[in-house]
Amino acid sequence: MSAEPALLSLSEVAHAIAQKRLSSREVTQSCLKRIADWQPRLNAFMTIEAEAALSAADDADAALAKGKSGGALHGVPLAHKDMYYDAGRVVTCGSRIRRDFVAASTSTALQRLKNAGTIRLGSLQMAEFAYGPTGHNSHYGPVHNPFAVDHITGGSSSGSGAAVAARLTFAALGSDTGGSIRMPAHFCGVTGLKTTYGLISRAGAMPLSQSLDTVGPLARSAEDCALLLGLMAGADPEDPTAAMGAVPDYAAATGQSLKGLRVGVPKAFYVDDLDSEVAEVLDNTVDIFKREGAQIVAVELPEQSQLTAACQLVLAVEAAAFHKRWLIERPQDYGPQVLMRLQNGLAIPGVLYLEAMRWRGSALAAHHAAVAGLDAVIAPVAPVAAPTIAESDIGNSPDAEAVIQRLTRFTRPINYLGLPALAIPAGATRAGLPVGMQLIGRSFEEAMLLRIGAAFQRATDFHQRLPALS
């Protein structure tokens, strides 16, 4: 066991607390020590609640001493993206408008983790209203990449990506509407699961786009993501879009191998205009899959650029609709880029939005036909590793949308189709910046993606890379 409890995985630390090899206080103190060391460099936390966390840890230890366990994650300290409502606490959503907003209820996803015994370390930074792919925030400052602090983390789950990578929290909730879990996972070298639309309840999570938003975890491994998914997935009377039916045993799936699986590699789009080092990581990843017994199949997907454009259109309209009142009453309280993007959404004709929504079903059917017989498709998360904070600080300039589109063009098609995707660390550039790949699955087949991701992580150690505190 590591001498520093914060360096353990979520699964490992949960077992260690349950078996009383570590106390919740020891684990929480370890996390708080790392937070104190790293926060001045990363700006990953919105709030740090050290005193309350230690008190909750003591309560967890006292309960366990009496033989009372709160669940699978009893006494494990976590922090989450500051858009998950927690009754009685301020939830800023990364914005000025909600900097004093006190939640009246707790989000379902967060409550289910609490019901499993977790305790709260604080809340994590994010892009304003989850509407930005870089990690910049004009109100609270950018979040910095633990592997190179002058580079971005990706957004909008910027604090989640940085905090998990730096081992400040064992896992964190993010959200993925256009890539906001997968991009921080890719840029920060952690594992991130974009779930099938509706798999996890969105009740009590700040909305951005009603038909695209998904809830999911960022963690240190596919095994940890499987543990979290099993705790959060399932029907919820507070969210009519949440899927009904039994929740699969995701954890069991992570113990299986790659042998006999068929993994597709796209012939176009996801392999076009890649940075040479990202292309090299893709090739190496494919080689590892082959070595571990998977069959690699070239796959021709339907035109993905159209899916990217449709996703952007739907997102723009739905985000603008949610923000309409504030755009009229408080435009000055938005950051320049978010204000520009929301105002652009107001200008899109309703007929275009309806056409994009109507096309969705046939586009999904075409995708499923193209991947028939495959267990997953592998592709880069983004065409580049993390750019610098300075070069991506484009604000509301005329080039802003072009920069955003370049970063998100490989993630948006999956959101538009509502499919699951697992981002896994797969290598690094020669400068040491992480590079991730995404496994794209069929609807509600997260178990297969987690199986593949876990098998890959048993064969490699990319997910175990630690940033250095210099």
Short mmCIF file of C-alpha atoms in Angstrom, two decimals:
data_model
loop_
_atom_site.label_atom_id
_atom_site.label_comp_id
_atom_site.label_asym_id
_atom_site.label_seq_id
_atom_site.Cartn_x
_atom_site.Cartn_y
_atom_site.Cartn_z
CA MET A 1 0.00 0.00 0.00
CA SER A 2 1.22 3.50 -0.84
CA ALA A 3 2.62 5.48 2.06
CA GLU A 4 0.46 8.35 0.80
CA PRO A 5 -3.20 7.28 0.91
CA ALA A 6 -4.26 9.91 -1.64
CA LEU A 7 -2.26 8.06 -4.30
CA LEU A 8 -4.42 4.94 -4.04
CA SER A 9 -7.20 4.30 -6.53
CA LEU A 10 -10.83 4.76 -5.54
CA SER A 11 -11.37 1.01 -5.35
CA GLU A 12 -8.21 0.50 -3.30
CA VAL A 13 -8.94 3.22 -0.77
CA ALA A 14 -12.55 2.12 -0.33
CA HIS A 15 -11.36 -1.42 0.48
CA ALA A 16 -8.64 -0.11 2.81
CA ILE A 17 -11.16 1.93 4.82
CA ALA A 18 -13.70 -0.91 4.91
CA GLN A 19 -11.03 -3.30 6.21
CA LYS A 20 -9.80 -0.67 8.73
CA ARG A 21 -6.30 -0.66 7.26
CA LEU A 22 -6.77 3.08 6.83
CA SER A 23 -9.10 5.46 8.62
CA SER A 24 -11.25 7.95 6.77
CA ARG A 25 -9.45 10.71 8.70
CA GLU A 26 -6.04 9.50 7.48
CA VAL A 27 -7.29 9.40 3.90
CA THR A 28 -8.96 12.81 4.14
CA GLN A 29 -5.87 14.37 5.70
CA SER A 30 -3.77 12.97 2.86
CA CYS A 31 -6.08 14.51 0.26
CA LEU A 32 -6.17 17.85 2.09
CA LYS A 33 -2.37 17.92 2.25
CA ARG A 34 -2.14 17.44 -1.51
CA ILE A 35 -4.84 20.04 -2.06
CA ALA A 36 -2.88 22.57 0.02
CA ASP A 37 0.26 21.84 -2.02
CA TRP A 38 -1.35 21.84 -5.47
CA GLN A 39 -4.24 24.29 -5.32
CA PRO A 40 -2.06 27.44 -5.62
CA ARG A 41 -0.65 26.02 -8.88
CA LEU A 42 -3.80 24.51 -10.35
CA ASN A 43 -6.81 26.60 -9.24
CA ALA A 44 -8.79 23.34 -9.41
CA PHE A 45 -11.08 23.92 -6.41
CA MET A 46 -13.89 26.43 -6.11
CA THR A 47 -14.25 25.75 -2.38
CA ILE A 48 -12.16 23.68 0.04
CA GLU A 49 -14.09 22.50 3.11
CA ALA A 50 -11.28 21.04 5.21
CA GLU A 51 -12.85 21.34 8.67
CA ALA A 52 -16.20 19.89 7.59
CA ALA A 53 -14.48 17.09 5.69
CA LEU A 54 -12.40 16.05 8.71
CA SER A 55 -15.47 16.12 10.94
CA ALA A 56 -17.36 13.92 8.47
CA ALA A 57 -14.36 11.58 8.30
CA ASP A 58 -14.38 11.23 12.08
CA ASP A 59 -18.09 10.42 11.97
CA ALA A 60 -17.43 7.79 9.31
CA ASP A 61 -14.68 6.21 11.40
CA ALA A 62 -16.89 6.19 14.49
CA ALA A 63 -19.71 4.51 12.57
CA LEU A 64 -17.37 1.84 11.19
CA ALA A 65 -16.01 1.16 14.66
CA LYS A 66 -19.60 0.30 15.65
CA GLY A 67 -19.96 -2.02 12.68
CA LYS A 68 -22.06 0.41 10.65
CA SER A 69 -21.00 0.93 7.05
CA GLY A 70 -22.54 3.64 4.89
CA GLY A 71 -21.97 1.71 1.69
CA ALA A 72 -19.40 0.79 -0.94
CA LEU A 73 -17.54 4.11 -0.58
CA HIS A 74 -17.87 4.54 3.17
CA GLY A 75 -15.62 7.36 4.38
CA VAL A 76 -14.10 8.11 0.97
CA PRO A 77 -13.58 11.86 0.42
CA LEU A 78 -14.54 13.23 -3.00
CA ALA A 79 -15.02 16.59 -4.69
CA HIS A 80 -17.22 17.30 -7.70
CA LYS A 81 -17.82 19.83 -10.46
CA ASP A 82 -19.55 22.88 -9.01
CA MET A 83 -22.80 22.35 -10.94
CA TYR A 84 -24.25 19.51 -8.88
CA TYR A 85 -26.78 20.96 -6.47
CA ASP A 86 -26.11 20.14 -2.82
CA ALA A 87 -28.86 21.28 -0.47
CA GLY A 88 -27.85 24.23 1.68
CA ARG A 89 -24.59 24.88 -0.16
CA VAL A 90 -23.60 27.53 -2.67
CA VAL A 91 -23.33 26.11 -6.21
CA THR A 92 -21.76 28.71 -8.50
CA CYS A 93 -21.90 26.81 -11.81
CA GLY A 94 -18.65 28.62 -12.55
CA SER A 95 -20.57 31.88 -13.02
CA ARG A 96 -20.97 35.33 -11.57
CA ILE A 97 -24.74 35.08 -11.89
CA ARG A 98 -24.90 32.13 -9.50
CA ARG A 99 -21.99 32.93 -7.22
CA ASP A 100 -24.41 33.25 -4.25
CA PHE A 101 -26.96 30.62 -5.35
CA VAL A 102 -27.82 28.23 -2.51
CA ALA A 103 -29.26 24.91 -3.65
CA ALA A 104 -32.58 23.86 -2.13
CA SER A 105 -32.15 20.18 -3.04
CA THR A 106 -29.38 17.68 -3.81
CA SER A 107 -28.80 16.24 -7.27
CA THR A 108 -29.67 12.58 -7.68
CA ALA A 109 -26.19 11.57 -8.87
CA LEU A 110 -24.56 13.32 -5.93
CA GLN A 111 -27.07 11.91 -3.45
CA ARG A 112 -26.47 8.37 -4.66
CA LEU A 113 -22.75 8.79 -4.01
CA LYS A 114 -23.54 10.19 -0.57
CA ASN A 115 -25.79 7.19 0.04
CA ALA A 116 -22.75 5.01 -0.73
CA GLY A 117 -20.87 6.69 2.12
CA THR A 118 -18.77 9.41 0.46
CA ILE A 119 -17.84 12.64 2.22
CA ARG A 120 -17.31 16.07 0.71
CA LEU A 121 -13.92 17.76 0.28
CA GLY A 122 -15.37 20.84 -1.44
CA SER A 123 -16.36 21.79 -4.97
CA LEU A 124 -14.37 21.93 -8.19
CA GLN A 125 -13.83 24.68 -10.73
CA MET A 126 -15.49 24.56 -14.15
CA ALA A 127 -16.06 26.61 -17.27
CA GLU A 128 -18.80 29.22 -16.85
CA PHE A 129 -22.17 27.45 -17.04
CA ALA A 130 -20.29 24.42 -18.49
CA TYR A 131 -20.06 26.24 -21.82
CA GLY A 132 -16.42 26.10 -22.84
CA PRO A 133 -13.96 23.39 -23.94
CA THR A 134 -10.65 24.84 -22.74
CA GLY A 135 -10.82 25.37 -18.97
CA HIS A 136 -10.73 29.16 -19.13
CA ASN A 137 -13.06 31.05 -16.81
CA SER A 138 -13.17 34.84 -17.00
CA HIS A 139 -14.61 35.13 -13.47
CA TYR A 140 -12.47 32.70 -11.48
CA GLY A 141 -9.40 32.24 -13.67
CA PRO A 142 -8.23 29.25 -15.71
CA VAL A 143 -7.58 25.81 -14.26
CA HIS A 144 -4.00 24.68 -14.92
CA ASN A 145 -2.85 21.31 -16.21
CA PRO A 146 -0.93 19.36 -13.52
CA PHE A 147 1.49 17.98 -16.13
CA ALA A 148 2.36 21.45 -17.47
CA VAL A 149 0.78 24.36 -15.61
CA ASP A 150 0.97 26.75 -18.55
CA HIS A 151 -1.30 24.40 -20.55
CA ILE A 152 -5.06 23.96 -20.44
CA THR A 153 -6.97 21.18 -18.73
CA GLY A 154 -9.82 21.13 -21.20
CA GLY A 155 -13.39 21.92 -20.22
CA SER A 156 -15.92 22.28 -19.09
CA SER A 157 -15.05 19.81 -16.30
CA SER A 158 -11.70 21.53 -15.86
CA GLY A 159 -11.33 21.27 -12.09
CA SER A 160 -12.44 17.64 -12.18
CA GLY A 161 -9.75 16.70 -14.70
CA ALA A 162 -6.98 18.56 -12.89
CA ALA A 163 -7.95 17.38 -9.39
CA VAL A 164 -8.18 13.71 -10.35
CA ALA A 165 -4.87 13.88 -12.26
CA ALA A 166 -3.04 15.52 -9.34
CA ARG A 167 -4.56 12.98 -6.88
CA LEU A 168 -6.46 15.63 -4.94
CA THR A 169 -9.67 13.59 -5.14
CA PHE A 170 -10.12 9.91 -5.99
CA ALA A 171 -12.77 10.72 -8.57
CA ALA A 172 -15.09 13.56 -9.56
CA LEU A 173 -18.39 14.06 -11.27
CA GLY A 174 -18.21 15.86 -14.59
CA SER A 175 -20.76 16.48 -17.31
CA ASP A 176 -20.50 15.87 -21.04
CA THR A 177 -22.61 17.86 -23.51
CA GLY A 178 -20.03 18.28 -26.26
CA GLY A 179 -16.96 16.56 -24.82
CA SER A 180 -16.67 18.10 -21.35
CA ILE A 181 -15.67 14.86 -19.61
CA ARG A 182 -13.57 13.35 -22.37
CA MET A 183 -11.47 16.42 -23.15
CA PRO A 184 -10.26 16.99 -19.57
CA ALA A 185 -9.60 13.24 -19.36
CA HIS A 186 -7.52 13.43 -22.55
CA PHE A 187 -5.63 16.60 -21.67
CA CYS A 188 -5.00 15.62 -18.02
CA GLY A 189 -4.27 11.90 -18.40
CA VAL A 190 -7.23 10.44 -16.51
CA THR A 191 -10.14 8.15 -17.36
CA GLY A 192 -13.50 9.74 -18.18
CA LEU A 193 -16.84 8.15 -19.00
CA LYS A 194 -19.41 9.90 -21.19
CA THR A 195 -22.53 7.86 -20.53
CA THR A 196 -25.42 7.03 -22.83
CA TYR A 197 -28.02 9.79 -22.78
CA GLY A 198 -30.38 9.00 -19.90
CA LEU A 199 -28.30 6.35 -18.16
CA ILE A 200 -27.67 8.56 -15.10
CA SER A 201 -30.31 10.95 -13.80
CA ARG A 202 -29.68 14.63 -14.46
CA ALA A 203 -32.06 15.81 -11.72
CA GLY A 204 -30.38 18.55 -9.73
CA ALA A 205 -27.53 19.02 -12.20
CA MET A 206 -27.28 22.45 -13.83
CA PRO A 207 -28.71 22.13 -17.35
CA LEU A 208 -26.92 23.34 -20.45
CA SER A 209 -28.60 21.47 -23.31
CA GLN A 210 -31.67 19.40 -22.48
CA SER A 211 -31.22 16.82 -25.23
CA LEU A 212 -27.42 16.50 -25.01
CA ASP A 213 -26.42 16.73 -21.33
CA THR A 214 -25.03 13.60 -19.69
CA VAL A 215 -23.67 12.91 -16.22
CA GLY A 216 -20.52 10.84 -15.74
CA PRO A 217 -17.34 10.35 -13.71
CA LEU A 218 -13.68 11.20 -14.14
CA ALA A 219 -11.47 8.78 -12.23
CA ARG A 220 -8.06 7.14 -12.26
CA SER A 221 -9.10 3.95 -14.02
CA ALA A 222 -11.87 2.19 -15.90
CA GLU A 223 -12.35 0.01 -12.83
CA ASP A 224 -13.07 3.10 -10.72
CA CYS A 225 -15.47 4.46 -13.35
CA ALA A 226 -17.32 1.14 -13.30
CA LEU A 227 -17.69 1.31 -9.53
CA LEU A 228 -19.11 4.83 -9.70
CA LEU A 229 -21.41 4.08 -12.60
CA GLY A 230 -22.94 1.13 -10.79
CA LEU A 231 -23.77 3.39 -7.86
CA MET A 232 -25.30 6.22 -9.91
CA ALA A 233 -27.10 4.62 -12.86
CA GLY A 234 -30.78 3.80 -12.87
CA ALA A 235 -34.30 5.19 -13.01
CA ASP A 236 -35.22 8.31 -11.08
CA PRO A 237 -38.73 9.73 -10.56
CA GLU A 238 -37.18 13.20 -10.54
CA ASP A 239 -35.91 12.78 -14.11
CA PRO A 240 -38.34 11.28 -16.63
CA THR A 241 -35.52 10.90 -19.18
CA ALA A 242 -33.58 8.54 -16.89
CA ALA A 243 -33.52 5.00 -18.26
CA MET A 244 -35.64 2.31 -16.66
CA GLY A 245 -34.54 -1.27 -16.12
CA ALA A 246 -31.94 -3.17 -14.14
CA VAL A 247 -28.44 -1.73 -13.72
CA PRO A 248 -25.77 -4.11 -15.12
CA ASP A 249 -22.83 -5.32 -13.05
CA TYR A 250 -20.30 -2.93 -14.55
CA ALA A 251 -17.57 -3.91 -12.09
CA ALA A 252 -17.75 -7.56 -13.17
CA ALA A 253 -17.18 -6.55 -16.78
CA THR A 254 -13.82 -4.97 -15.95
CA GLY A 255 -12.27 -8.34 -15.14
CA GLN A 256 -12.60 -9.70 -18.68
CA SER A 257 -9.96 -9.69 -21.41
CA LEU A 258 -9.79 -8.26 -24.95
CA LYS A 259 -9.55 -11.69 -26.55
CA GLY A 260 -12.04 -12.22 -29.33
CA LEU A 261 -13.33 -8.65 -29.36
CA ARG A 262 -13.66 -6.69 -32.60
CA VAL A 263 -12.57 -3.05 -32.38
CA GLY A 264 -13.08 -0.65 -35.28
CA VAL A 265 -10.65 2.03 -36.41
CA PRO A 266 -12.28 4.76 -38.54
CA LYS A 267 -11.03 5.14 -42.09
CA ALA A 268 -11.64 8.90 -42.11
CA PHE A 269 -12.49 11.99 -40.03
CA TYR A 270 -11.03 10.80 -36.69
CA VAL A 271 -7.72 10.05 -38.38
CA ASP A 272 -7.60 13.21 -40.51
CA ASP A 273 -5.41 16.21 -39.65
CA LEU A 274 -4.02 14.67 -36.49
CA ASP A 275 -0.98 16.05 -34.77
CA SER A 276 1.82 13.59 -35.52
CA GLU A 277 2.29 12.62 -31.88
CA VAL A 278 -1.44 11.96 -31.41
CA ALA A 279 -1.39 9.81 -34.56
CA GLU A 280 1.57 7.89 -33.15
CA VAL A 281 -0.31 7.22 -29.90
CA LEU A 282 -3.31 5.95 -31.88
CA ASP A 283 -1.08 3.54 -33.81
CA ASN A 284 0.56 2.32 -30.60
CA THR A 285 -2.82 1.82 -28.96
CA VAL A 286 -4.04 -0.27 -31.88
CA ASP A 287 -0.88 -2.39 -31.62
CA ILE A 288 -1.53 -3.02 -27.91
CA PHE A 289 -5.11 -4.06 -28.64
CA LYS A 290 -3.83 -6.54 -31.22
CA ARG A 291 -1.23 -7.89 -28.82
CA GLU A 292 -3.92 -8.41 -26.17
CA GLY A 293 -6.07 -10.46 -28.54
CA ALA A 294 -8.50 -7.99 -30.09
CA GLN A 295 -9.25 -8.04 -33.80
CA ILE A 296 -8.84 -4.63 -35.44
CA VAL A 297 -11.27 -3.77 -38.23
CA ALA A 298 -11.24 -0.71 -40.49
CA VAL A 299 -14.68 0.91 -40.34
CA GLU A 300 -16.30 3.48 -42.59
CA LEU A 301 -18.58 5.65 -40.47
CA PRO A 302 -21.30 7.94 -41.83
CA GLU A 303 -20.21 11.54 -42.45
CA GLN A 304 -19.13 12.72 -39.00
CA SER A 305 -18.66 16.41 -39.80
CA GLN A 306 -22.42 16.70 -40.31
CA LEU A 307 -22.98 15.22 -36.86
CA THR A 308 -20.55 17.72 -35.34
CA ALA A 309 -22.39 20.61 -36.99
CA ALA A 310 -25.80 19.29 -35.91
CA CYS A 311 -24.60 18.90 -32.31
CA GLN A 312 -23.30 22.46 -32.25
CA LEU A 313 -26.60 23.79 -33.60
CA VAL A 314 -28.71 21.89 -31.07
CA LEU A 315 -26.44 22.92 -28.21
CA ALA A 316 -26.46 26.58 -29.21
CA VAL A 317 -30.25 26.79 -29.38
CA GLU A 318 -30.98 24.83 -26.21
CA ALA A 319 -28.36 26.73 -24.18
CA ALA A 320 -29.69 30.08 -25.39
CA ALA A 321 -33.25 29.06 -24.50
CA PHE A 322 -32.22 28.20 -20.93
CA HIS A 323 -30.35 31.49 -20.51
CA LYS A 324 -32.83 33.78 -22.30
CA ARG A 325 -34.06 35.63 -19.20
CA TRP A 326 -30.55 36.31 -17.88
CA LEU A 327 -29.39 37.34 -21.36
CA ILE A 328 -32.08 40.02 -21.29
CA GLU A 329 -31.69 41.08 -17.66
CA ARG A 330 -28.00 40.48 -16.86
CA PRO A 331 -25.86 40.30 -20.00
CA GLN A 332 -23.07 42.19 -18.27
CA ASP A 333 -22.62 39.35 -15.78
CA TYR A 334 -21.51 36.82 -18.41
CA GLY A 335 -17.94 36.35 -19.55
CA PRO A 336 -17.33 37.66 -23.09
CA GLN A 337 -17.05 34.27 -24.81
CA VAL A 338 -20.06 32.67 -23.13
CA LEU A 339 -22.15 35.77 -23.83
CA MET A 340 -21.17 35.69 -27.51
CA ARG A 341 -21.97 32.00 -27.88
CA LEU A 342 -25.34 32.33 -26.13
CA GLN A 343 -26.30 35.33 -28.24
CA ASN A 344 -25.36 33.40 -31.37
CA GLY A 345 -27.78 30.68 -30.28
CA LEU A 346 -30.64 33.17 -30.14
CA ALA A 347 -30.10 33.96 -33.83
CA ILE A 348 -30.55 30.39 -35.12
CA PRO A 349 -33.93 29.86 -36.84
CA GLY A 350 -36.28 27.35 -35.22
CA VAL A 351 -36.66 25.44 -38.48
CA LEU A 352 -32.94 24.58 -38.49
CA TYR A 353 -33.14 23.34 -34.91
CA LEU A 354 -36.15 21.15 -35.72
CA GLU A 355 -34.41 19.72 -38.77
CA ALA A 356 -31.37 18.83 -36.67
CA MET A 357 -33.57 17.13 -34.09
CA ARG A 358 -35.57 15.24 -36.69
CA TRP A 359 -32.41 13.89 -38.37
CA ARG A 360 -31.13 12.39 -35.14
CA GLY A 361 -32.99 9.08 -35.32
CA SER A 362 -31.90 8.22 -38.84
CA ALA A 363 -28.32 9.30 -38.07
CA LEU A 364 -28.21 6.96 -35.07
CA ALA A 365 -29.62 4.10 -37.14
CA ALA A 366 -26.97 4.69 -39.81
CA HIS A 367 -24.23 4.67 -37.17
CA HIS A 368 -25.43 1.40 -35.65
CA ALA A 369 -25.57 -0.17 -39.10
CA ALA A 370 -21.99 0.92 -39.81
CA VAL A 371 -20.63 -0.60 -36.58
CA ALA A 372 -22.64 -3.82 -36.71
CA GLY A 373 -20.47 -6.72 -35.55
CA LEU A 374 -18.03 -4.44 -33.70
CA ASP A 375 -17.68 -4.24 -29.93
CA ALA A 376 -16.35 -0.67 -29.97
CA VAL A 377 -14.70 1.95 -32.15
CA ILE A 378 -11.44 3.60 -31.08
CA ALA A 379 -10.57 7.19 -32.00
CA PRO A 380 -8.61 10.14 -30.64
CA VAL A 381 -10.45 12.44 -28.23
CA ALA A 382 -8.95 15.50 -29.88
CA PRO A 383 -6.51 16.04 -32.75
CA VAL A 384 -3.92 17.68 -30.47
CA ALA A 385 -2.53 17.46 -26.96
CA ALA A 386 -3.24 20.34 -24.58
CA PRO A 387 -2.43 23.76 -26.05
CA THR A 388 -1.13 26.50 -23.78
CA ILE A 389 -3.46 28.68 -21.77
CA ALA A 390 -2.15 31.74 -23.58
CA GLU A 391 -2.68 30.49 -27.11
CA SER A 392 -6.20 29.21 -26.37
CA ASP A 393 -7.35 32.37 -24.56
CA ILE A 394 -9.45 33.50 -27.51
CA GLY A 395 -12.33 35.14 -25.61
CA ASN A 396 -15.01 36.44 -27.97
CA SER A 397 -12.65 37.06 -30.87
CA PRO A 398 -13.73 36.25 -34.45
CA ASP A 399 -11.53 33.14 -34.27
CA ALA A 400 -13.21 31.78 -31.12
CA GLU A 401 -15.65 29.39 -32.78
CA ALA A 402 -12.95 28.01 -35.09
CA VAL A 403 -10.71 27.18 -32.09
CA ILE A 404 -13.62 25.61 -30.22
CA GLN A 405 -14.65 23.54 -33.24
CA ARG A 406 -11.11 22.23 -33.74
CA LEU A 407 -10.88 21.02 -30.15
CA THR A 408 -14.35 19.44 -30.05
CA ARG A 409 -14.83 18.01 -33.53
CA PHE A 410 -14.08 14.42 -32.42
CA THR A 411 -16.36 14.52 -29.36
CA ARG A 412 -19.54 16.22 -30.58
CA PRO A 413 -20.78 13.44 -32.91
CA ILE A 414 -21.07 11.08 -29.94
CA ASN A 415 -23.11 13.63 -27.98
CA TYR A 416 -25.46 14.23 -30.89
CA LEU A 417 -26.12 10.50 -31.19
CA GLY A 418 -26.43 10.04 -27.42
CA LEU A 419 -23.83 7.25 -27.42
CA PRO A 420 -21.42 6.23 -24.64
CA ALA A 421 -17.67 6.82 -24.90
CA LEU A 422 -14.81 6.08 -22.52
CA ALA A 423 -11.69 8.26 -22.64
CA ILE A 424 -8.55 6.45 -21.49
CA PRO A 425 -4.94 7.64 -21.10
CA ALA A 426 -2.97 6.10 -23.95
CA GLY A 427 0.39 7.84 -24.08
CA ALA A 428 2.15 11.18 -23.96
CA THR A 429 3.90 13.64 -26.22
CA ARG A 430 7.67 13.99 -26.06
CA ALA A 431 7.09 17.11 -23.94
CA GLY A 432 5.19 14.97 -21.42
CA LEU A 433 1.63 16.09 -22.19
CA PRO A 434 -0.96 13.31 -21.83
CA VAL A 435 -2.78 11.91 -24.86
CA GLY A 436 -6.06 10.02 -24.57
CA MET A 437 -8.12 7.82 -26.85
CA GLN A 438 -11.88 7.32 -26.74
CA LEU A 439 -13.72 4.04 -27.03
CA ILE A 440 -17.12 4.61 -28.63
CA GLY A 441 -19.87 2.07 -28.00
CA ARG A 442 -23.46 1.33 -28.85
CA SER A 443 -26.28 2.74 -26.72
CA PHE A 444 -26.24 1.46 -23.12
CA GLU A 445 -23.20 -0.77 -23.72
CA GLU A 446 -20.98 0.93 -21.14
CA ALA A 447 -20.07 -2.48 -19.72
CA MET A 448 -18.25 -3.36 -22.94
CA LEU A 449 -16.35 -0.07 -23.00
CA LEU A 450 -15.33 -0.52 -19.37
CA ARG A 451 -14.22 -4.07 -20.11
CA ILE A 452 -12.00 -2.88 -22.95
CA GLY A 453 -10.66 0.09 -20.99
CA ALA A 454 -9.81 -2.01 -17.95
CA ALA A 455 -8.08 -4.68 -20.04
CA PHE A 456 -6.02 -1.99 -21.78
CA GLN A 457 -5.06 -0.52 -18.39
CA ARG A 458 -3.93 -3.92 -17.10
CA ALA A 459 -1.61 -4.11 -20.09
CA THR A 460 -0.27 -0.53 -19.76
CA ASP A 461 0.55 2.01 -17.07
CA PHE A 462 -0.39 5.28 -18.78
CA HIS A 463 -3.23 5.82 -16.26
CA GLN A 464 -0.72 5.59 -13.40
CA ARG A 465 1.44 8.52 -14.52
CA LEU A 466 1.81 11.10 -11.77
CA PRO A 467 2.45 14.81 -12.34
CA ALA A 468 5.36 16.24 -10.38
CA LEU A 469 4.98 19.16 -7.97
CA SER A 470 7.92 21.34 -8.97
#
